[in-house]
Structure formats: C-alpha cells, structure tokens
PDB file of C-alpha atoms in Angstrom:
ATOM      1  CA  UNK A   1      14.450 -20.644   4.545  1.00 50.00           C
ATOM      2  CA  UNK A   2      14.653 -21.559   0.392  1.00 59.00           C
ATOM      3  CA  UNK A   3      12.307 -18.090  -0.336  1.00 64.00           C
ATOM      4  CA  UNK A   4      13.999 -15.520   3.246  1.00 65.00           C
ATOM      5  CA  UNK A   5      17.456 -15.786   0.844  1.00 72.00           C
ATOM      6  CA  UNK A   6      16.399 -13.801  -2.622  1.00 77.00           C
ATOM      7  CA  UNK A   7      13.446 -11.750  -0.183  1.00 78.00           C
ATOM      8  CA  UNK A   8      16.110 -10.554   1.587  1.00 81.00           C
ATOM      9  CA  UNK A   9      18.401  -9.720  -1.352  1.00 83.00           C
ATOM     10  CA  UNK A  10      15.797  -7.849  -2.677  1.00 84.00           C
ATOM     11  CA  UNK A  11      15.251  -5.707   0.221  1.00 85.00           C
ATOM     12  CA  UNK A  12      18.667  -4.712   0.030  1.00 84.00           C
ATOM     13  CA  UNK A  13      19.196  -4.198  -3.382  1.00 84.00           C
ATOM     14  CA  UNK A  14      15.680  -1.389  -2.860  1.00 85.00           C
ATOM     15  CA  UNK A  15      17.429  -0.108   0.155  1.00 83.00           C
ATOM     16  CA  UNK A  16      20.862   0.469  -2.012  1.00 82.00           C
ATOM     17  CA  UNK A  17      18.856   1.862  -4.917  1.00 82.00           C
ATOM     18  CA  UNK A  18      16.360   4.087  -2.799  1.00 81.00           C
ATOM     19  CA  UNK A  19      19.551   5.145  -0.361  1.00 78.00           C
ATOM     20  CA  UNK A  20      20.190   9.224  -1.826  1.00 71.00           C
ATOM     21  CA  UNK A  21      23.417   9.069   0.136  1.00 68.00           C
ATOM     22  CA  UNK A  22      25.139   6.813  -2.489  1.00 69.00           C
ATOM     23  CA  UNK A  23      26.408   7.609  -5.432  1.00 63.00           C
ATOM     24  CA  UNK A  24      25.104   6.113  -8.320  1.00 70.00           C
ATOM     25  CA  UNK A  25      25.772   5.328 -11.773  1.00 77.00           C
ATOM     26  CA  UNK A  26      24.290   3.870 -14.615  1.00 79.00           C
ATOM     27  CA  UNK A  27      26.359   0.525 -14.115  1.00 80.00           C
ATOM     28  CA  UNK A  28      25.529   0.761 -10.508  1.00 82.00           C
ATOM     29  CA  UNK A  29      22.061   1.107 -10.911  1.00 83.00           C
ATOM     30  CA  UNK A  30      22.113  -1.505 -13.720  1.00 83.00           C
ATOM     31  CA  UNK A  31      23.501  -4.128 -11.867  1.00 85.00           C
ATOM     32  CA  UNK A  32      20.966  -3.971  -8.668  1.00 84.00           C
ATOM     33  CA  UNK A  33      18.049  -3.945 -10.600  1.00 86.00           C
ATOM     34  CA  UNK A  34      19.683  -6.806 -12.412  1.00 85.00           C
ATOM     35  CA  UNK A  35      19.282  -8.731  -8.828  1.00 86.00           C
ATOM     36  CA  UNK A  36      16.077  -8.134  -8.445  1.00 86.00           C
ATOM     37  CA  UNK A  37      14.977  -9.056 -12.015  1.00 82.00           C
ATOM     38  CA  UNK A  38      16.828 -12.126 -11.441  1.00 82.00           C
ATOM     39  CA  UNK A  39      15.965 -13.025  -7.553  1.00 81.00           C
ATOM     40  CA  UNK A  40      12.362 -12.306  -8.612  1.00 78.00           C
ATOM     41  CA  UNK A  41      12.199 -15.136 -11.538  1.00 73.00           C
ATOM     42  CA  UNK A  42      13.995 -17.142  -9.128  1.00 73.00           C
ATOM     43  CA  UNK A  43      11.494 -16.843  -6.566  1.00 77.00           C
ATOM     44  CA  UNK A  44       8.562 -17.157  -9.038  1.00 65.00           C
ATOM     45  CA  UNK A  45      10.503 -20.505 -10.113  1.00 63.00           C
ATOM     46  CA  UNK A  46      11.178 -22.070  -6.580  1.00 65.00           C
ATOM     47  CA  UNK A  47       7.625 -21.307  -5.616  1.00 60.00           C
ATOM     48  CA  UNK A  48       6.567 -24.540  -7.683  1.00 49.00           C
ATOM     49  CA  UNK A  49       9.632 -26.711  -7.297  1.00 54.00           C
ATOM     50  CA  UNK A  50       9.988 -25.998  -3.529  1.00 56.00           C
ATOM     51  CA  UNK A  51       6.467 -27.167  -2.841  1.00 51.00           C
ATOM     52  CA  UNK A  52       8.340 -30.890  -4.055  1.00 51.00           C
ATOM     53  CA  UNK A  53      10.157 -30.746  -1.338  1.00 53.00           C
ATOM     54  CA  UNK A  54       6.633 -32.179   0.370  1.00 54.00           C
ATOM     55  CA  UNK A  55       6.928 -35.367  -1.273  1.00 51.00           C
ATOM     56  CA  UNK A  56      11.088 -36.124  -0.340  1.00 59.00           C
ATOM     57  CA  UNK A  57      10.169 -38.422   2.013  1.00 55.00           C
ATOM     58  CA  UNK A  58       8.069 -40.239  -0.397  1.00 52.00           C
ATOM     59  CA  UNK A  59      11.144 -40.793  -2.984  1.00 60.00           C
ATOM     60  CA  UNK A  60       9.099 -38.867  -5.454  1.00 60.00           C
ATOM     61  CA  UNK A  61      10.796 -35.382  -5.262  1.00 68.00           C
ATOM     62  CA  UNK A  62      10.718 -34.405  -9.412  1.00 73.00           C
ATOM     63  CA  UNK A  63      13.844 -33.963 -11.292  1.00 81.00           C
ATOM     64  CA  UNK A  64      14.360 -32.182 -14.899  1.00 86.00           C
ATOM     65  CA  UNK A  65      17.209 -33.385 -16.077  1.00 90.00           C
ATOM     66  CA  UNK A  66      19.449 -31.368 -18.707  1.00 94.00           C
ATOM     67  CA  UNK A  67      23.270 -30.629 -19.311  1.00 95.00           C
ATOM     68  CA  UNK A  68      23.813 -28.311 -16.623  1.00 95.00           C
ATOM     69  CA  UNK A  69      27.236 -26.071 -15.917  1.00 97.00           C
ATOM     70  CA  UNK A  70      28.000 -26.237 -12.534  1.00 97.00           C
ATOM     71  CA  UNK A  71      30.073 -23.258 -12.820  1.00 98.00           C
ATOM     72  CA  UNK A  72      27.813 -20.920 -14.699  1.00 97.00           C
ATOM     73  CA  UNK A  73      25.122 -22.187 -11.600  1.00 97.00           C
ATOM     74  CA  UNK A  74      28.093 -20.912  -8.980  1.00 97.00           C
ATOM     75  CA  UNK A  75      28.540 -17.612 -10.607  1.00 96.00           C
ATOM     76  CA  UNK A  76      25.352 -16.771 -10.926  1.00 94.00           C
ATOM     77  CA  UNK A  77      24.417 -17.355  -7.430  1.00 94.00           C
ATOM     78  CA  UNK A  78      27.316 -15.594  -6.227  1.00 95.00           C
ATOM     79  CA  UNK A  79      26.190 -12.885  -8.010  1.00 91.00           C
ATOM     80  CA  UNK A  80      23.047 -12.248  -5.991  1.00 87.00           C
ATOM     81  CA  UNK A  81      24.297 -13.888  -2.835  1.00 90.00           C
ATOM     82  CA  UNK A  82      27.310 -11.274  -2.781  1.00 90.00           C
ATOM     83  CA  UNK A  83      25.304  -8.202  -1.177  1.00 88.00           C
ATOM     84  CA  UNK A  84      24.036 -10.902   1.723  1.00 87.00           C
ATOM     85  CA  UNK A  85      27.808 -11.144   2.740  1.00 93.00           C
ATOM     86  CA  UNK A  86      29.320  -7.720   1.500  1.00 91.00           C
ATOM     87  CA  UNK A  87      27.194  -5.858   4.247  1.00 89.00           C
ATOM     88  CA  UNK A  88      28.485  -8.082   6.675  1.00 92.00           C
ATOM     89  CA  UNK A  89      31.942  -6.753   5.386  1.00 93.00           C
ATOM     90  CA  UNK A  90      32.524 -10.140   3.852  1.00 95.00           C
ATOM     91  CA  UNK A  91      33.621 -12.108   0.640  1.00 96.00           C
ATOM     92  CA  UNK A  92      33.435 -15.121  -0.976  1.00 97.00           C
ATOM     93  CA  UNK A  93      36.381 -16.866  -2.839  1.00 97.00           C
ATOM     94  CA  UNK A  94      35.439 -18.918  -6.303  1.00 97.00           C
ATOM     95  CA  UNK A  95      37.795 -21.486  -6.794  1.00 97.00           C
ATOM     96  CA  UNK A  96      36.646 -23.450  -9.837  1.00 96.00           C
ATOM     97  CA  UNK A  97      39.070 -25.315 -10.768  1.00 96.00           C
ATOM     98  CA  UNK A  98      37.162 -28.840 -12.599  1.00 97.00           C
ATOM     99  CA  UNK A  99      38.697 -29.195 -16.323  1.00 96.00           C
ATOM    100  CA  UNK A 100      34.961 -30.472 -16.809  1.00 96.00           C
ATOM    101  CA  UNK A 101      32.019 -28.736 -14.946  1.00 97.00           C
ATOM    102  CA  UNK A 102      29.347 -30.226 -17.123  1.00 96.00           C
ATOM    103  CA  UNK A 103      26.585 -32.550 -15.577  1.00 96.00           C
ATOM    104  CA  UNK A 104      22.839 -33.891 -15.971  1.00 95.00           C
ATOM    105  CA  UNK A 105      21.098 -32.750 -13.420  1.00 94.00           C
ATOM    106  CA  UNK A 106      18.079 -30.505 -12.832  1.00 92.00           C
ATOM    107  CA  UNK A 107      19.294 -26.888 -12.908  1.00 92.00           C
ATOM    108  CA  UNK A 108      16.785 -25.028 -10.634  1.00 87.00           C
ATOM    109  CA  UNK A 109      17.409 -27.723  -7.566  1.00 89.00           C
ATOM    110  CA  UNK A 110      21.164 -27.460  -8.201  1.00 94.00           C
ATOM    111  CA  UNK A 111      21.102 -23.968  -7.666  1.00 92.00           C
ATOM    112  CA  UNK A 112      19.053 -23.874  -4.599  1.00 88.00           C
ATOM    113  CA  UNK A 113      21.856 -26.695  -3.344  1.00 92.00           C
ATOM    114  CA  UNK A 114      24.579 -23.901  -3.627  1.00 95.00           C
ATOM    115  CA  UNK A 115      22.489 -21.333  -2.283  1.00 90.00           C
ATOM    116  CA  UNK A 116      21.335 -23.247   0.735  1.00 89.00           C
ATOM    117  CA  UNK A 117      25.187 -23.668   1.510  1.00 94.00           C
ATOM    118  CA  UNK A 118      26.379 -20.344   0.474  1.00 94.00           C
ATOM    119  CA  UNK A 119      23.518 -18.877   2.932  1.00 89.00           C
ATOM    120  CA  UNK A 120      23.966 -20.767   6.107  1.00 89.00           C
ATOM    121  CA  UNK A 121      27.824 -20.219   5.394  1.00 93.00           C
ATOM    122  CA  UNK A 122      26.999 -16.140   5.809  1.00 92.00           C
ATOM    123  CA  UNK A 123      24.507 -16.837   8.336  1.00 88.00           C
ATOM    124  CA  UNK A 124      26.167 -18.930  10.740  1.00 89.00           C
ATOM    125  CA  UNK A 125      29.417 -16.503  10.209  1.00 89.00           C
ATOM    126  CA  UNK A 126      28.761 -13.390  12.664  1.00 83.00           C
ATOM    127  CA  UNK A 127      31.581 -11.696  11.705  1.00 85.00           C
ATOM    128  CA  UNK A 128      33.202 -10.317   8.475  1.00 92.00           C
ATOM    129  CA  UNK A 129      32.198 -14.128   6.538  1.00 95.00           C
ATOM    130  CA  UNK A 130      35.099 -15.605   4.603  1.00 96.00           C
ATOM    131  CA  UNK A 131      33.688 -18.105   2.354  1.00 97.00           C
ATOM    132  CA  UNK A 132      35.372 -20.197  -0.214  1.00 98.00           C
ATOM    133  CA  UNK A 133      33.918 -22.101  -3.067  1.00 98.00           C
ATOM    134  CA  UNK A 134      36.206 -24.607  -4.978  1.00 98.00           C
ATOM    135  CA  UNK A 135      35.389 -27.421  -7.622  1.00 98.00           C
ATOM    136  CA  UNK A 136      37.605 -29.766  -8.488  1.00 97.00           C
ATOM    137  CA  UNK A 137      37.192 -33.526 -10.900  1.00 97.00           C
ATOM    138  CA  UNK A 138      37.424 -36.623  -8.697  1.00 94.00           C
ATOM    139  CA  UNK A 139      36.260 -40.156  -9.805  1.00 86.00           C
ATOM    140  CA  UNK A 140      34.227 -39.272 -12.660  1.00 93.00           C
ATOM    141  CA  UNK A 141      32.400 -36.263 -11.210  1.00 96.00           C
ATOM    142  CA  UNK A 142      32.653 -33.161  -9.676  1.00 98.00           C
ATOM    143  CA  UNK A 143      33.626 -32.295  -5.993  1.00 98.00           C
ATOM    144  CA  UNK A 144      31.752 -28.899  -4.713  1.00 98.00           C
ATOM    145  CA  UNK A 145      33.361 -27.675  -1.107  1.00 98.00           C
ATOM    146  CA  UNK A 146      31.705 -24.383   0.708  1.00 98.00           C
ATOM    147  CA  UNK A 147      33.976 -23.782   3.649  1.00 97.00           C
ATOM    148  CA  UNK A 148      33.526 -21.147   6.375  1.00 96.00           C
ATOM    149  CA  UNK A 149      35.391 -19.931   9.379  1.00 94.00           C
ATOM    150  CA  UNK A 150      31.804 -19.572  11.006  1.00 92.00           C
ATOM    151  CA  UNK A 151      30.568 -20.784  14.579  1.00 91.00           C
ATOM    152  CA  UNK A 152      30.950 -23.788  13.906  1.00 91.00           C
ATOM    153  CA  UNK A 153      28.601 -27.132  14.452  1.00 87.00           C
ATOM    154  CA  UNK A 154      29.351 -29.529  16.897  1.00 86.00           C
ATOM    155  CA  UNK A 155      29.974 -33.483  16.790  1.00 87.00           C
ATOM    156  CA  UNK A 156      26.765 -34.325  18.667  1.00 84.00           C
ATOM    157  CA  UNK A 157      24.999 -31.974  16.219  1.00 83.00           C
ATOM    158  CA  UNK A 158      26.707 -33.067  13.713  1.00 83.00           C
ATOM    159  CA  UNK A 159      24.831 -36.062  13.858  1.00 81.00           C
ATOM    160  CA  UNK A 160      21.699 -34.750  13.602  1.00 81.00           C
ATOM    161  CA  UNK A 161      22.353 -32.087  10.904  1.00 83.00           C
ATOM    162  CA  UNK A 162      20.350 -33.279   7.803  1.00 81.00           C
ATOM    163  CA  UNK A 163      17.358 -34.484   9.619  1.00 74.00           C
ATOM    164  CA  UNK A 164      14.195 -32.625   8.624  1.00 57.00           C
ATOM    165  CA  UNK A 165      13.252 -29.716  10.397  1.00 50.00           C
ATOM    166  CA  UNK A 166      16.700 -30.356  12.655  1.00 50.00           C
ATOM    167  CA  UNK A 167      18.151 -26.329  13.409  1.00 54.00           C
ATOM    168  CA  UNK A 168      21.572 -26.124  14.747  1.00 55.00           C
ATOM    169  CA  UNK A 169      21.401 -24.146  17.814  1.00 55.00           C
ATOM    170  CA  UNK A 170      22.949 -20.761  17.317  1.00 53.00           C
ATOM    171  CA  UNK A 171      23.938 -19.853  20.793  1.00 51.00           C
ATOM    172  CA  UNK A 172      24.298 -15.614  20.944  1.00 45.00           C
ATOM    173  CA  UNK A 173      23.777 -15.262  17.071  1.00 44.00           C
ATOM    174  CA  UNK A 174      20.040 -13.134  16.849  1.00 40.00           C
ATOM    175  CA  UNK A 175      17.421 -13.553  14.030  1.00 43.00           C
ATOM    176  CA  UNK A 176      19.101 -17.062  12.476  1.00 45.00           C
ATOM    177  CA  UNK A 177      17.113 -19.425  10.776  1.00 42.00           C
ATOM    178  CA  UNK A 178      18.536 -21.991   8.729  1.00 42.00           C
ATOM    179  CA  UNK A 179      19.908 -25.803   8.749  1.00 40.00           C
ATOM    180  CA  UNK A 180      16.609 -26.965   9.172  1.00 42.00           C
ATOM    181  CA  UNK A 181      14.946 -27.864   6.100  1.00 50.00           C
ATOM    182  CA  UNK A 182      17.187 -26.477   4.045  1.00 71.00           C
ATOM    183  CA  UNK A 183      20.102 -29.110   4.535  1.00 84.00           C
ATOM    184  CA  UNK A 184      17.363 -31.900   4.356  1.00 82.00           C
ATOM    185  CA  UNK A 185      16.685 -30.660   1.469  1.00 82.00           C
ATOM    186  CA  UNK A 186      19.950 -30.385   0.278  1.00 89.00           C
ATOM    187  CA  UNK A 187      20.795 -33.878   1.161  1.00 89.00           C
ATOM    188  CA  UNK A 188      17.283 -34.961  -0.865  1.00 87.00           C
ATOM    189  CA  UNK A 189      18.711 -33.523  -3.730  1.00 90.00           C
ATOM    190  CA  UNK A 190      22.431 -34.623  -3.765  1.00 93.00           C
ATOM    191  CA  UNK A 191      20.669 -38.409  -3.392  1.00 90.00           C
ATOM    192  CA  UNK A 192      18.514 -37.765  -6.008  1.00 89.00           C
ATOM    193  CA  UNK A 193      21.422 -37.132  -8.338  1.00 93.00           C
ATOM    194  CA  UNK A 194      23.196 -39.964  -7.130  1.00 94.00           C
ATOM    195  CA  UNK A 195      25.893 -38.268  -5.259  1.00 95.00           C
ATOM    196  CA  UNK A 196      26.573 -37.601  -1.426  1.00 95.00           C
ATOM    197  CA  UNK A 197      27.532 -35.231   0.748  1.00 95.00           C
ATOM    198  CA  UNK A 198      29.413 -34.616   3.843  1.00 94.00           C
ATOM    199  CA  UNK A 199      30.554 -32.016   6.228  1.00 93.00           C
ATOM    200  CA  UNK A 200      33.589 -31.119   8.889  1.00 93.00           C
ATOM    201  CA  UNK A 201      32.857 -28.697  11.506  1.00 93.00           C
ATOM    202  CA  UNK A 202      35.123 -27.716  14.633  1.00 91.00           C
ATOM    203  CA  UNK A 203      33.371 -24.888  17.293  1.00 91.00           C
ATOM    204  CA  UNK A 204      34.490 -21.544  16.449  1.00 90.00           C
ATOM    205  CA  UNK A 205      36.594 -21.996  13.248  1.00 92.00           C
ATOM    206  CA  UNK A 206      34.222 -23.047  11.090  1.00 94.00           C
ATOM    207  CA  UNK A 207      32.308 -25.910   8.670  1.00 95.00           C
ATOM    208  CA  UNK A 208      32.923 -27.035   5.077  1.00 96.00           C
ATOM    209  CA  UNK A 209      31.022 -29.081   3.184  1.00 97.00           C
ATOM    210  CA  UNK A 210      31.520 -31.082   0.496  1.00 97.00           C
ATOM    211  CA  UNK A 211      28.982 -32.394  -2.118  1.00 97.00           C
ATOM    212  CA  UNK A 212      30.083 -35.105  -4.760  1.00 98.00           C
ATOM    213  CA  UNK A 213      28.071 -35.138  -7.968  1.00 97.00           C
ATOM    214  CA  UNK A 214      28.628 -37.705 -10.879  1.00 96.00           C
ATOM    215  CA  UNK A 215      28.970 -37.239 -14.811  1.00 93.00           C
ATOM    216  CA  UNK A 216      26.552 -40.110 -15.208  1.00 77.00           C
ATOM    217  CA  UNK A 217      24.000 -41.689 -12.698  1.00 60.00           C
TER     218      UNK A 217
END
C-alpha cells in the first residue's frame, strides 16, 4: 500500500507527459517530471524505512529524529498526491493554520503518515473526493485532521481499524486496497512520537481523522 501511492503517481504523470492530445508547456512539462523526480527518491527512500515496519510489533521500529516542518511535509505531499485526486475530479483543501508547525520527529515516517491518510481519503471517496487538511496548536503540539466525505467506516469496523493487516471492507468500490497495514502503520508511528490518534466515521458521509503530535516527547 506505502510503495502502490508514488507507483501510481508516476504512471500518471508518464501518461500526462506521453498524452499528444494535451497541450504542453514548459511549466507544464516541468512540473510532472518534477513528480516523478520526487516520487522516485521517495520510493528509493521508503524502500529501506518501510522494511521497519517488520519490527513494529517488536517496539523497535527506528526513528531519526530532526526539527521537522509539518507544513512544508503537507505541501509537499499534496503536491504529488494532487494528480491521484484531480483525475477523480477532486481537490484537497490545506488549512494550516498552527502559529508553530515545528516538531522533532523523523521526517520520512511523518510524511508517509500524511500520505497514508491523504490516500485512503481519495481511495475510499468514489466520487469527485473533497478532502480537507487543517493544523491547528493544542496543548503544546500540533493537531493534524484529514477529513473526507468518503464511504464511510462503520462503528463495528471502527473497532478494528488499526489492527495489522485489518482492510475495511469496501462494499461496490473496485480495485481498493488500503487500511490494512497502512493505518497500523500509521498508528506505530504516531506512538512512536508520543502522540495519538483517532478517527470519526458515519456510512456514506465520510471519516476524519485526527493525529496529535507533541513539541517535546
């Protein structure tokens, strides 16, 4: 699930570029092989630290702790997460609005946090996704929410949601995979920066999750 996201974004950044029916300029051209530069490091990157993911249940998952922007990490994964909901006629609203967005925490499982909730937002919205990222400064740390006015997870599997290999069932939605070790994972690595994380979910309008992460551990 961690490497189908920036695969997947580079298929369709190709198909855009190799496409003779758009019009293209510099800028345009620019920007998608931008993507792909940028999904391709971040593939070579995840290829080591995903492998970690092996040893969560051990309590030995590695961290790299630095002074990381929690903002900058949003934007940039917006930035090559966009095309994954823009051909599904979507968007996604950035709403950062923490004075302070500055953390420790390890920047390359930080990112794959947002992009593990950005992606099952998209995925898990059939229709024209309408996602919305905010931040915000609560008790010493920063408060991430990713709503979306998706399918939709139930109370029952609610419960079960950040168990290892646990996948939401998807009902008539084709070709989804997701939830399943990618929120365990997620969960691994809020814990491992010593914050927590929640969701609400109601069938058929949607889920939003919230992740707490503290200045100091």
């Amino acid at each position: 699930h961690e490497f189908k996201t920036p695969i997947s974004t580079i298929s369709l950044a190709c198909e855009a570029l190799s496409d003779r029916d758009i019009v293209r300029s510099p800028e345009f051209t620019e920007n998608y092989i931008n993507i792909i530069l940028e999904e391709n490091k971040r593939l070579a990157t995840m290829a080591e630290k995903i492998l970690q993911t092996a040893v969560i249940e051990k309590g030995q998952l590695k961290m790299k702790r630095e002074r990381i922007d929690l903002h900058e990490v949003i934007t940039d994964v917006i930035k090559n997460i966009r095309i994954q909901v823009e051909i599904k006629d979507g968007v996604i609203r950035k709403q950062c609005k923490a004075a302070n967005p500055v953390l420790m925490g390890d920047k390359v499982h930080l990112t794959n946090l947002v992009y593990n909730l950005l992606d099952n937002a998209n995925k898990y919205s059939p229709r024209k996704p309408v996602i919305t990222v905010r931040t915000e400064n609560i008790s010493n740390g920063i408060l991430l929410t990713i709503e979306d006015h998706g399918i939709g997870i139930s109370k029952e599997e609610q419960k079960k949601i950040f168990d290892k290999l646990y996948r939401v069932p998807t009902g008539n939605i084709q070709d989804v995979r997701g939830f399943g070790l990618g929120l365990s994972y997620v969960k691994a690595i809020v814990e491992e920066h010593h914050g927590r994380i929640s969701l609400e979910s109601e069938i058929n309008k949607g889920t939003t999750f919230k992740v707490f992460l503290p200045f100091t551990e």
